Amino acid sequence: MSPGPTKAGAVPNRRLATVRGVPASSPPGRRARLASPGTSRLSAEAREELRRRLLSLVESNRVMIFSKSYCPHSTRVGGARRVPGAGGRRPAGSPRDPNPRSAEVKELFSSLGVEYNILELDQVDDGANIQEVLSEITNQKTVPSIFVNKVHVGGCDRTFQAYESGLLQKLLQQGAEYDYDLIVLGGGSGGLACAQEAATLGKKVMVLDFVVPSPQGTSWGLGGTCVNVGCIPKKLMHQAALLGQALADSRKYGWEYSQQVTHNWETMREAIQNHIGSLNWGYKVSLREKAVTYVNSYGEFVEHHKIKVVRGCFVFAATNKKGQETCYTAANFVIATGERPRYLGVPGDKEYCITSDDLFSLPYCPGKTLVVGASYVALECAGFLAGIGLDVTVMVRSVLLRGFDQEMAEKVGSYMELHGVKFLRKFVPVTIQQLEKGSPGKLKVVAKSTGGPETFEDVYNTVSVYFISSESGKIPVNDVEQTSVPYVYAVGDILEGRLELTPVAIQAGKLLARRLFGGRFEKCDYINVPTTVFTPLEYGCCGLPEEKAIEIHKKENLDVFHTLFWPLEWTVAGRDNNTCYAKIICNKFDNDRVVGFHILGPNAGEITQGFAAAMKCGLTKQQLDDTIGIHPTCGIHNAGNHEVLRTGHHSEGLLRLGPLLLRFPCHCPPRRQHGTLPASLHSRRRAPDKETGQQRATARLA
């Protein structure tokens, strides 16, 4: 007799776990029971009985796999095929290794979230007889032999061919009594991208999206955080602040105006909210055109983790604003609910504080503002509030821009301080008390030091909280965004240990839909993803922060090249000449490959996007040196024009000299032992000097 049944469809590459208490050392799957006729040589009657039993297994199971758990000839298999969910190539093993060809097929079905049933022919007494009768039925002498919805697909190669052509997916859908092929939980960037891609591939899709109002009562329409309370309004308000700086610069360029220029918060808010409303409407129209069902409801799984509610699918209860419940079923689910800001957990926070959920639609100017937190969202909001002329203080618990390059983060903070933003370091609020109601009112904030007994208190019109969400509550997934429940996937900010960026969620959502329904294999690449912090002086980066690069590659294996630069647009306006900064981090034992790119300056996002593409192609320092820049631009300062912090040999750099570019030798010392740099080369660790670029170039040439 075969072993007892076990569950199929566990997440690939977690085979050391147990399934219902049974050690899953072989690939996971339900093992079918088949009574043995008890003889090695079958009579005609016994053969017919065995044939009937085999066909019964095929008839009663959606996916039936006849295989062997071990392959005595596995050394002849030249390595396994990559499949969705597989952690890599399985090396050919010694005799008695797990059958790699059967494992490939099982991993494929697991990655698709499909429950399969297995009969391991080497684990039953009459396996040879079963294989003989099976070959008569299928005209296939080898295993694995796979049936899908009563159709014999074939062995390993033919199953993968069927998957790549889309035939396998069509066979799997036959006879399935689901309301939908896919239900997406969350109508943000990642969820909408996945839903629309699946619909484009001909699937029946539903999107559930419901915004729980913030403690201040703020809610919004379809599109998620990015569109409504994130990237879009943030960038537009950042632009409003930049226009204020442009007005100040314009006088040096000959613009004359006598009237006092003021900023009107209500006008800006209304214009931005009108634009967001048009985007909300556009998403609804796009879903309707693709025949995607949109339900503005809050949903929760029923009988969580019990996947066999209705024929192996989930039952999902959707609750609308009127409290009415309707149940839907689907073959697959994608969780794309995103994240919301966290509050402080101190008296008065939810009653009187706002977050980024509220700021962009605030009906009145926030006035004197305390920004609590130093995440990129916190610094971006503090930056544009100060840029439109408000009194802004940032209360920092520990470091600026945690997770980003700390040298760049401190430069961001220094620029903000020079332009009016106050920083209160190593403090956290302990109480928020309302002194006066109004729009805005007055709030008294009491804070304590994180490093001593000091306390601080002040009165503000608005307290805005920006705490980075912790990993608690995040969803762990494998490399194909599959959760521990095979039918449930997740994309976007809800994922554990993944980047919380809109373009990442969109890419992951599209590729997930293509793998599930389009026969594709491409997985989302989370390496070398570019991003930009839209502070008053923008910070763009791609690849590793210097701290992480040292942790991974070791300090002695890295070279860091850097440069200060003065944008041409800033010269006439008389703005800072030692502020904009760029650096690249190179692995000198991998052909000086660029592993980190960082730039602080105007339009940093536009510059970083291009360099990110180059880094995807394996950009090296030599290729940067060989690149001819566009003059005059800020981007030219990244095309081979970095001064060098380098041990061991001479190099060259480019430095701006007025309107020209001058190539000059870097005065590096003779080769030294790794890790020892003369003090003269630690220029980026010193406070910036006040010389102009021309003076510094002249000094070096002398």
XYZ file of C-alpha atoms in Angstrom:
702
model
C 0.000 0.000 0.000
C 1.109 3.568 -0.595
C 1.673 6.052 2.244
C -1.258 8.095 3.481
C -2.384 11.244 1.681
C -0.550 14.524 2.196
C -1.358 18.031 1.099
C -0.166 19.295 -2.235
C 0.969 22.693 -3.308
C 3.242 23.699 -0.466
C 5.638 26.527 -1.206
C 8.548 25.114 -3.237
C 11.916 24.565 -1.560
C 10.466 24.142 1.931
C 10.630 20.385 1.940
C 12.179 19.957 5.361
C 8.916 20.986 6.974
C 6.227 18.489 7.881
C 2.834 18.206 6.249
C 0.172 17.114 8.727
C 2.883 15.552 10.837
C 4.337 13.510 7.967
C 7.981 14.320 7.137
C 7.959 15.839 3.652
C 11.400 14.735 2.528
C 10.008 13.974 -0.895
C 8.320 16.681 -2.969
C 5.007 17.741 -1.405
C 1.796 16.366 -2.810
C -1.136 14.175 -1.950
C -0.157 10.540 -2.337
C -2.896 8.442 -3.849
C -3.864 5.063 -2.365
C -4.112 2.150 -4.719
C -4.800 -1.367 -3.480
C -2.329 -3.919 -4.674
C -3.618 -6.997 -6.520
C -0.828 -8.807 -4.683
C 0.872 -10.572 -7.575
C 3.830 -9.866 -9.785
C 2.309 -11.540 -12.828
C -1.188 -10.290 -13.541
C -4.008 -12.361 -14.876
C -6.291 -10.782 -17.430
C -8.868 -10.186 -14.723
C -6.343 -8.592 -12.353
C -4.937 -6.453 -15.157
C -8.399 -5.165 -15.991
C -9.071 -4.426 -12.309
C -5.804 -2.498 -12.050
C -6.661 -0.584 -15.197
C -10.040 0.334 -13.711
C -8.406 1.569 -10.512
C -5.879 3.697 -12.394
C -8.598 5.315 -14.489
C -10.569 5.955 -11.305
C -7.620 7.889 -9.892
C -7.381 9.928 -13.093
C -11.135 10.603 -13.083
C -11.339 11.668 -9.445
C -8.329 14.006 -9.258
C -7.822 17.365 -10.910
C -4.092 16.717 -11.322
C -2.790 13.151 -11.092
C 0.934 12.475 -11.220
C 2.366 8.973 -11.533
C 6.030 9.124 -10.641
C 8.870 7.637 -8.643
C 10.239 9.293 -5.545
C 13.814 8.245 -6.375
C 15.565 7.859 -9.675
C 18.383 5.248 -9.916
C 19.619 6.917 -13.120
C 19.528 10.528 -11.922
C 23.250 10.940 -12.601
C 22.349 10.909 -16.285
C 20.109 13.940 -15.914
C 22.155 17.011 -16.673
C 20.557 19.353 -14.153
C 17.054 20.576 -13.611
C 15.034 23.188 -15.416
C 14.300 26.452 -13.626
C 10.642 26.725 -12.686
C 8.678 29.427 -10.890
C 9.329 29.109 -7.186
C 12.464 27.007 -7.545
C 15.404 28.399 -5.662
C 17.893 27.528 -8.389
C 19.132 24.616 -10.473
C 19.101 21.204 -8.857
C 22.463 19.511 -9.470
C 22.489 16.004 -10.815
C 22.942 13.703 -7.870
C 24.169 10.271 -7.001
C 21.954 7.177 -7.303
C 18.940 7.269 -5.000
C 18.741 11.051 -5.289
C 15.179 12.428 -5.507
C 13.885 12.148 -9.063
C 14.712 15.558 -10.549
C 12.288 15.294 -13.448
C 9.324 14.504 -11.212
C 10.403 17.244 -8.810
C 10.372 19.806 -11.633
C 6.749 19.035 -12.432
C 5.687 19.088 -8.796
C 7.393 22.445 -8.291
C 5.606 23.810 -11.353
C 2.169 22.879 -10.019
C 3.082 24.200 -6.557
C 4.135 27.528 -8.047
C 0.781 27.747 -9.842
C -1.043 27.118 -6.572
C -2.537 23.892 -7.907
C -3.189 20.904 -5.669
C -1.827 17.721 -7.196
C -2.076 14.038 -6.265
C 0.811 11.610 -6.518
C 1.248 7.880 -6.812
C 4.912 7.016 -6.232
C 5.360 3.727 -8.081
C 8.491 2.771 -6.145
C 6.579 2.974 -2.866
C 3.932 0.370 -3.673
C 4.469 -3.366 -3.899
C 3.276 -3.773 -7.477
C 4.764 -0.604 -8.931
C 6.177 -2.428 -11.938
C 2.746 -3.822 -12.831
C 1.129 -0.434 -12.381
C 3.674 1.188 -14.689
C 3.106 -1.527 -17.262
C -0.664 -1.012 -17.273
C -0.178 2.758 -17.225
C 1.983 2.541 -20.336
C -0.787 0.605 -22.071
C -3.243 3.390 -21.248
C -0.942 6.283 -22.242
C 1.530 4.712 -24.683
C 4.236 6.316 -22.499
C 6.777 3.999 -20.919
C 8.491 6.477 -18.563
C 7.436 8.492 -15.548
C 6.445 11.053 -14.541
C 3.147 10.667 -16.335
C 0.777 13.567 -15.742
C -2.992 13.842 -16.149
C -4.810 17.178 -15.882
C -8.609 17.127 -15.728
C -8.632 13.593 -17.219
C -6.369 14.612 -20.113
C -2.993 12.896 -20.402
C -0.496 15.746 -20.809
C 2.615 13.553 -20.912
C 5.943 13.636 -19.127
C 8.126 16.449 -17.821
C 9.041 18.057 -21.151
C 5.531 17.952 -22.577
C 4.095 19.415 -19.370
C 6.477 22.362 -19.571
C 5.708 22.811 -23.250
C 2.008 22.901 -22.390
C 2.696 25.468 -19.688
C 4.720 27.703 -21.995
C 2.026 27.560 -24.697
C -0.786 28.247 -22.223
C -2.468 24.883 -22.834
C -1.770 23.687 -19.298
C -3.495 26.723 -17.814
C -6.540 26.130 -20.015
C -6.707 22.502 -18.926
C -6.484 23.522 -15.276
C -9.405 25.918 -15.662
C -11.700 23.292 -17.147
C -14.304 22.120 -14.694
C -13.262 24.569 -11.972
C -16.329 26.148 -10.393
C -14.856 29.502 -9.427
C -16.556 32.863 -9.611
C -13.275 34.412 -10.728
C -9.875 33.364 -11.967
C -8.304 36.066 -9.790
C -9.430 38.285 -6.933
C -7.100 41.141 -6.038
C -7.316 42.620 -2.559
C -6.290 46.251 -2.861
C -6.708 48.818 -5.608
C -3.274 50.408 -5.406
C -0.502 50.435 -7.975
C 0.532 46.787 -7.625
C -2.974 45.389 -7.351
C -4.300 47.309 -10.353
C -1.272 46.366 -12.465
C -1.787 42.679 -11.668
C -5.551 42.810 -12.221
C -5.347 44.610 -15.561
C -2.579 42.350 -16.853
C -4.598 39.249 -15.932
C -7.657 40.695 -17.645
C -5.593 41.443 -20.752
C -4.667 37.746 -20.766
C -8.361 36.858 -20.909
C -9.020 36.071 -17.252
C -12.053 36.944 -15.154
C -10.845 39.319 -12.469
C -12.267 41.165 -9.465
C -10.646 44.013 -7.527
C -11.721 44.708 -3.953
C -10.661 48.099 -2.612
C -11.858 49.855 0.515
C -10.078 52.659 2.373
C -10.604 52.676 6.124
C -10.760 56.388 7.066
C -7.853 57.774 9.082
C -8.477 58.851 12.697
C -9.025 62.355 11.266
C -11.658 60.994 8.863
C -9.644 61.140 5.635
C -10.334 58.589 2.902
C -9.785 58.523 -0.845
C -10.604 56.862 -4.131
C -9.217 54.091 -6.311
C -5.472 54.115 -6.949
C -3.904 53.446 -3.562
C -1.363 55.367 -1.524
C 0.815 56.546 -4.403
C -1.917 58.325 -6.318
C -3.920 59.688 -3.417
C -1.639 60.296 -0.425
C 1.853 59.535 -1.652
C 4.017 60.014 -4.726
C 1.670 62.146 -6.825
C 0.584 64.863 -4.349
C 4.040 64.808 -2.727
C 5.821 65.527 -6.025
C 3.336 68.255 -6.939
C 3.783 70.001 -3.581
C 7.543 69.599 -3.957
C 7.183 71.356 -7.301
C 5.263 74.178 -5.603
C 8.211 74.680 -3.254
C 10.715 74.605 -6.135
C 8.735 77.330 -7.884
C 9.127 79.465 -4.779
C 12.903 79.018 -4.979
C 12.766 79.792 -8.710
C 10.984 83.055 -7.927
C 13.807 84.024 -5.573
C 16.399 83.129 -8.238
C 14.543 84.958 -11.003
C 15.540 88.442 -9.847
C 19.188 87.622 -10.597
C 18.058 86.623 -14.081
C 16.434 89.997 -14.710
C 12.835 89.403 -13.642
C 11.431 92.434 -11.842
C 8.246 92.377 -9.791
C 7.257 94.749 -7.041
C 4.262 93.075 -5.415
C 4.662 90.772 -2.439
C 4.525 87.133 -3.555
C 2.616 84.863 -1.193
C 1.534 81.235 -1.293
C -2.103 80.151 -1.051
C -2.459 76.652 0.422
C -6.137 76.289 -0.500
C -5.477 77.057 -4.181
C -2.650 74.494 -4.341
C -4.673 71.852 -2.482
C -7.718 72.256 -4.720
C -5.680 71.999 -7.926
C -3.835 68.910 -6.725
C -6.982 67.192 -5.461
C -8.712 67.879 -8.791
C -5.844 66.165 -10.579
C -6.012 63.192 -8.205
C -9.759 62.948 -8.793
C -9.152 62.689 -12.529
C -6.698 59.843 -11.917
C -9.234 58.022 -9.711
C -11.807 58.252 -12.488
C -9.281 57.091 -15.086
C -8.547 53.915 -13.107
C -12.254 53.086 -12.882
C -12.692 53.584 -16.615
C -9.655 51.408 -17.355
C -11.020 48.563 -15.207
C -14.404 48.829 -16.898
C -12.827 48.712 -20.357
C -10.957 45.530 -19.416
C -14.098 43.959 -17.893
C -12.558 43.857 -14.412
C -15.180 43.830 -11.652
C -14.497 46.615 -9.157
C -16.110 46.386 -5.720
C -15.611 49.143 -3.170
C -15.704 46.754 -0.246
C -13.629 45.585 2.680
C -12.951 41.866 2.602
C -11.558 39.117 4.787
C -10.828 35.486 4.251
C -13.266 32.982 5.704
C -11.762 29.913 7.387
C -8.260 31.283 6.963
C -5.640 28.707 5.879
C -8.340 26.142 5.109
C -8.055 26.150 1.364
C -10.575 23.401 0.591
C -13.672 25.436 1.308
C -15.118 25.044 -2.181
C -13.330 22.606 -4.453
C -9.852 23.679 -3.408
C -10.506 27.423 -3.682
C -11.058 30.069 -1.039
C -14.380 31.582 -0.122
C -14.021 35.315 0.344
C -16.560 37.473 2.140
C -16.878 41.028 0.892
C -18.590 43.617 3.079
C -19.746 46.903 1.574
C -20.481 50.211 3.296
C -24.022 49.060 4.129
C -22.725 46.007 5.978
C -24.101 43.536 3.434
C -22.046 40.405 2.845
C -21.583 38.484 -0.395
C -19.302 35.519 -0.912
C -17.034 35.094 -3.908
C -14.684 32.319 -4.900
C -11.516 32.451 -6.951
C -8.759 30.158 -8.106
C -6.095 32.662 -7.059
C -5.830 35.649 -4.758
C -3.352 38.514 -4.703
C -2.951 40.594 -1.549
C -1.910 44.136 -2.475
C -3.264 46.124 0.443
C -0.207 48.322 0.940
C 0.669 49.972 4.243
C -0.661 52.811 6.388
C 1.295 55.184 8.690
C 1.708 54.204 12.347
C 0.910 56.479 15.220
C 3.132 57.164 18.213
C 1.143 55.364 20.870
C 1.288 58.354 23.242
C -1.548 60.403 24.771
C -3.166 62.697 22.230
C -1.607 61.297 19.065
C -4.673 59.925 17.274
C -6.877 62.697 18.611
C -4.771 65.636 17.444
C -1.978 64.502 15.088
C -2.183 64.023 11.345
C -0.138 61.797 9.002
C 0.583 61.746 5.288
C -2.927 60.266 4.946
C -4.301 63.691 5.893
C -1.723 66.326 4.933
C -2.263 66.468 1.161
C -6.010 67.081 1.464
C -5.842 69.276 4.580
C -8.435 72.035 3.985
C -6.343 74.717 5.726
C -2.675 75.731 5.802
C -0.960 73.707 8.547
C 1.003 76.696 9.924
C 3.865 76.063 12.348
C 4.461 72.326 11.981
C 6.291 69.625 13.910
C 7.234 66.666 11.724
C 7.819 63.568 13.839
C 10.140 61.073 12.158
C 12.997 61.184 9.666
C 11.902 58.734 6.977
C 12.021 59.837 3.351
C 8.312 60.766 3.459
C 8.886 62.830 6.614
C 11.798 64.786 5.129
C 9.989 65.289 1.816
C 6.947 66.754 3.591
C 9.092 68.893 5.885
C 10.974 70.146 2.830
C 8.013 71.351 0.810
C 6.260 72.827 3.874
C 9.375 74.897 4.577
C 9.648 75.675 0.868
C 6.248 77.384 0.845
C 7.295 79.513 3.804
C 6.127 77.643 6.922
C 7.980 77.239 10.214
C 8.991 73.565 10.286
C 10.784 71.434 12.882
C 11.761 67.791 12.367
C 11.979 65.635 15.498
C 14.439 62.804 14.892
C 14.536 59.729 17.115
C 17.815 58.297 15.783
C 19.125 58.793 12.214
C 17.948 60.448 9.030
C 16.757 58.258 6.171
C 17.323 54.877 7.799
C 18.346 52.330 5.165
C 19.828 54.956 2.848
C 23.487 55.926 2.546
C 24.167 57.849 5.746
C 26.719 60.241 4.266
C 24.123 61.296 1.710
C 21.400 61.427 4.369
C 23.415 63.855 6.477
C 24.066 66.031 3.438
C 20.305 66.109 2.797
C 19.737 67.194 6.398
C 22.461 69.839 6.270
C 20.957 71.436 3.156
C 17.512 71.487 4.741
C 18.918 73.156 7.869
C 20.629 75.827 5.776
C 17.256 76.538 4.149
C 15.188 76.981 7.275
C 14.203 73.517 8.551
C 15.033 73.015 12.241
C 16.102 69.569 13.482
C 15.576 68.311 17.013
C 17.824 65.264 17.347
C 17.427 62.286 19.690
C 13.970 63.223 20.959
C 10.573 61.484 20.909
C 7.168 62.919 21.878
C 5.555 61.715 25.104
C 2.330 63.764 25.087
C 0.351 65.951 22.695
C -2.152 68.303 24.310
C -4.672 70.533 22.580
C -4.468 74.124 23.834
C -6.773 75.735 21.330
C -9.187 74.483 18.692
C -9.070 75.918 15.199
C -7.994 75.479 11.608
C -5.262 75.186 12.567
C -5.428 75.096 16.348
C -2.621 75.033 18.897
C -0.978 71.891 20.250
C 1.487 71.588 23.095
C 4.111 68.893 22.543
C 6.225 67.465 25.348
C 9.177 65.321 24.270
C 11.972 63.471 26.026
C 15.531 62.728 24.983
C 16.406 59.205 23.890
C 19.886 59.581 25.352
C 19.437 61.396 28.632
C 17.054 63.089 31.085
C 16.461 66.206 28.971
C 12.924 67.209 28.045
C 11.578 69.596 25.425
C 8.259 71.334 24.925
C 6.858 73.774 22.412
C 3.581 74.846 20.838
C 2.707 74.049 17.220
C -0.275 74.473 14.937
C 0.111 71.008 13.418
C 1.873 67.817 14.461
C 2.429 65.413 11.559
C 3.623 61.881 12.269
C 5.715 59.810 9.844
C 6.761 56.551 11.413
C 8.210 53.832 9.193
C 6.148 50.655 9.466
C 7.831 47.764 11.210
C 8.128 44.285 9.713
C 5.362 43.145 12.063
C 2.314 42.274 10.007
C 4.250 41.959 6.750
C 3.686 38.910 4.553
C 6.622 36.588 3.787
C 6.716 35.263 0.224
C 9.078 33.235 -1.935
C 10.794 34.450 -5.106
C 7.549 34.320 -7.108
C 5.523 36.344 -4.561
C 3.758 33.189 -3.335
C 2.743 33.000 0.325
C 2.693 29.877 2.500
C -0.804 29.266 1.109
C -0.258 28.201 -2.520
C -3.326 29.981 -3.915
C -2.483 33.303 -2.297
C 0.154 35.715 -3.596
C 1.181 39.185 -2.451
C 2.836 42.216 -4.057
C 3.804 45.706 -2.985
C 4.459 47.343 0.371
C 2.814 44.522 2.335
C 5.718 42.172 1.533
C 8.306 41.326 4.158
C 11.833 42.462 3.337
C 11.003 44.016 -0.048
C 11.295 47.578 -1.311
C 8.281 49.799 -0.631
C 8.222 51.567 -3.996
C 5.391 52.039 -6.482
C 7.321 50.942 -9.602
C 8.410 47.769 -7.782
C 4.802 46.892 -6.952
C 3.704 47.535 -10.547
C 6.469 45.382 -11.995
C 5.857 42.549 -9.524
C 2.104 42.641 -10.185
C 2.441 42.492 -13.958
C 4.995 39.680 -13.909
C 2.919 37.683 -11.420
C -0.121 37.815 -13.716
C 2.008 36.745 -16.674
C 3.370 33.750 -14.755
C -0.049 32.688 -13.536
C -1.937 33.116 -16.794
C 0.486 33.799 -19.629
C 2.966 30.922 -19.505
C 5.843 33.252 -18.669
C 8.731 32.632 -16.268
C 10.161 36.122 -15.583
C 10.399 37.070 -11.912
C 10.620 40.553 -10.434
C 14.227 41.632 -9.968
C 14.556 43.473 -6.665
C 18.272 44.216 -7.180
C 19.558 47.660 -8.219
C 16.182 49.372 -8.029
C 16.555 53.167 -8.365
C 14.706 55.656 -6.200
C 14.749 59.346 -5.375
C 14.000 61.266 -2.200
C 12.274 64.509 -3.227
C 13.703 66.733 -0.528
C 14.445 70.401 -1.391
C 17.745 69.180 -2.851
C 16.821 65.840 -4.411
C 18.715 62.667 -3.536
C 18.771 59.871 -6.109
C 20.357 56.463 -5.604
C 20.625 53.009 -7.100
C 22.325 49.950 -5.667
C 23.987 49.721 -2.283
C 24.500 52.383 0.383
C 28.158 52.582 1.350
C 27.462 50.939 4.737
C 25.753 47.962 3.086
C 28.439 47.702 0.411
C 31.095 47.420 3.128
C 29.037 44.784 4.925
C 28.657 42.679 1.775
C 31.925 43.225 -0.092
C 34.269 44.331 2.749
C 35.848 47.757 2.885
C 39.208 46.693 1.465
C 37.502 45.445 -1.732
C 35.758 48.724 -2.518
C 36.724 51.976 -4.182
C 34.630 55.100 -3.685
C 34.756 57.911 -6.268
C 33.112 61.247 -5.550
C 32.745 64.826 -6.669
C 31.196 68.104 -5.571
C 29.598 70.075 -8.401
C 27.964 73.445 -8.996
C 24.963 73.398 -11.366
C 25.223 76.092 -14.019
C 21.731 77.322 -13.141
C 22.926 78.065 -9.610
C 25.882 80.224 -10.622
C 24.047 83.362 -11.732
C 21.599 83.017 -8.831
C 24.549 82.909 -6.420
C 23.478 79.685 -4.736
C 25.767 77.296 -2.809
C 28.728 76.050 -4.808
C 29.800 73.208 -2.489
C 26.468 71.468 -1.939
C 25.624 69.191 -4.865
C 27.449 65.908 -4.572
C 27.773 62.580 -6.351
C 29.580 59.355 -5.572
C 29.848 55.855 -6.933
C 30.939 52.734 -5.051
C 32.880 50.161 -7.062
C 33.909 46.575 -6.410
C 37.540 46.771 -7.484
C 37.905 42.977 -7.687
C 34.966 42.723 -10.099
C 36.381 44.943 -12.833
C 35.460 48.068 -10.837
C 31.793 47.250 -11.257
C 29.510 49.952 -9.883
C 27.569 48.561 -6.919
C 26.261 51.887 -5.602
C 25.301 55.164 -7.275
C 24.341 58.287 -5.297
C 23.655 61.860 -6.351
C 22.446 64.932 -4.487
C 21.332 67.752 -6.754
C 18.569 69.229 -8.926
C 16.544 66.721 -10.953
C 18.296 63.814 -9.256
C 15.453 61.469 -10.175
C 15.819 62.127 -13.894
C 19.574 61.539 -13.708
C 19.340 58.398 -11.581
C 16.859 56.691 -13.913
C 19.386 56.575 -16.742
C 22.225 55.322 -14.582
C 19.962 52.592 -13.176
C 19.593 51.126 -16.666
C 23.362 51.145 -17.049
C 23.812 49.386 -13.703
C 21.377 46.679 -14.810
C 23.767 46.090 -17.691
C 26.766 45.731 -15.360
C 28.175 49.267 -15.461
C 31.876 49.627 -14.625
C 33.982 52.643 -13.701
C 35.887 52.362 -16.962
C 32.656 52.586 -18.936
C 31.766 55.718 -17.011
C 35.198 57.172 -17.796
C 34.661 56.348 -21.484
C 31.238 58.029 -21.574
C 31.132 61.491 -23.122
C 28.843 63.719 -21.102
C 26.228 66.237 -22.223
C 27.414 69.768 -21.527
C 26.284 71.731 -19.603
C 24.215 69.373 -17.426
C 24.337 67.983 -13.897
C 24.437 64.449 -15.314
C 27.857 65.081 -16.815
C 29.274 64.964 -13.301
C 28.527 61.256 -13.229
C 30.110 60.471 -16.576
C 33.637 59.805 -15.395
C 34.121 63.036 -13.499
C 34.660 61.721 -9.992
C 37.603 62.469 -7.778
C 39.025 59.299 -6.358
C 39.308 57.825 -2.905
C 41.438 54.903 -3.958
C 44.236 52.769 -2.621
C 46.955 51.548 -4.865
C 47.358 53.448 -8.104
C 46.853 56.671 -10.038
C 43.620 57.607 -11.713
C 42.047 60.487 -13.556
C 39.039 62.640 -12.881
C 36.995 65.365 -14.536
C 36.298 68.696 -12.895
C 34.110 71.526 -14.054
C 36.101 74.693 -14.830
C 33.728 77.505 -15.736
C 32.006 76.508 -18.966
C 34.691 73.970 -19.825
C 35.666 70.483 -18.723
C 39.292 70.046 -17.804
C 40.951 66.659 -17.432
C 43.490 66.627 -14.662
C 45.614 64.027 -12.882
C 44.550 62.998 -9.386
C 47.576 63.247 -7.133
C 47.400 59.792 -5.590
C 50.369 58.444 -3.632
C 52.321 55.351 -4.655
C 50.738 51.958 -3.971
C 49.983 51.387 -0.327
C 48.716 48.474 1.648
C 44.940 48.011 1.371
C 42.986 49.895 3.980
C 45.557 52.664 4.570
C 44.660 56.020 3.074
C 46.653 59.181 3.644
C 44.725 61.930 5.391
C 44.912 64.111 2.289
C 42.653 61.690 0.407
C 39.839 61.758 2.945
C 38.516 64.966 1.408
C 34.900 63.890 1.549
C 35.188 63.287 5.294
C 36.230 66.885 5.916
C 33.872 69.812 6.133
C 33.465 71.233 2.597
C 35.852 74.023 1.816
C 34.591 77.350 0.556
C 36.723 77.578 -2.554
C 35.023 77.693 -5.898
C 35.388 74.859 -8.363
C 37.776 77.000 -10.409
C 40.032 77.700 -7.413
C 40.190 74.018 -6.495
C 41.067 73.066 -10.053
C 43.767 75.700 -10.197
C 45.265 74.417 -6.965
C 45.412 70.887 -8.284
C 46.922 71.956 -11.597
C 49.589 73.924 -9.768
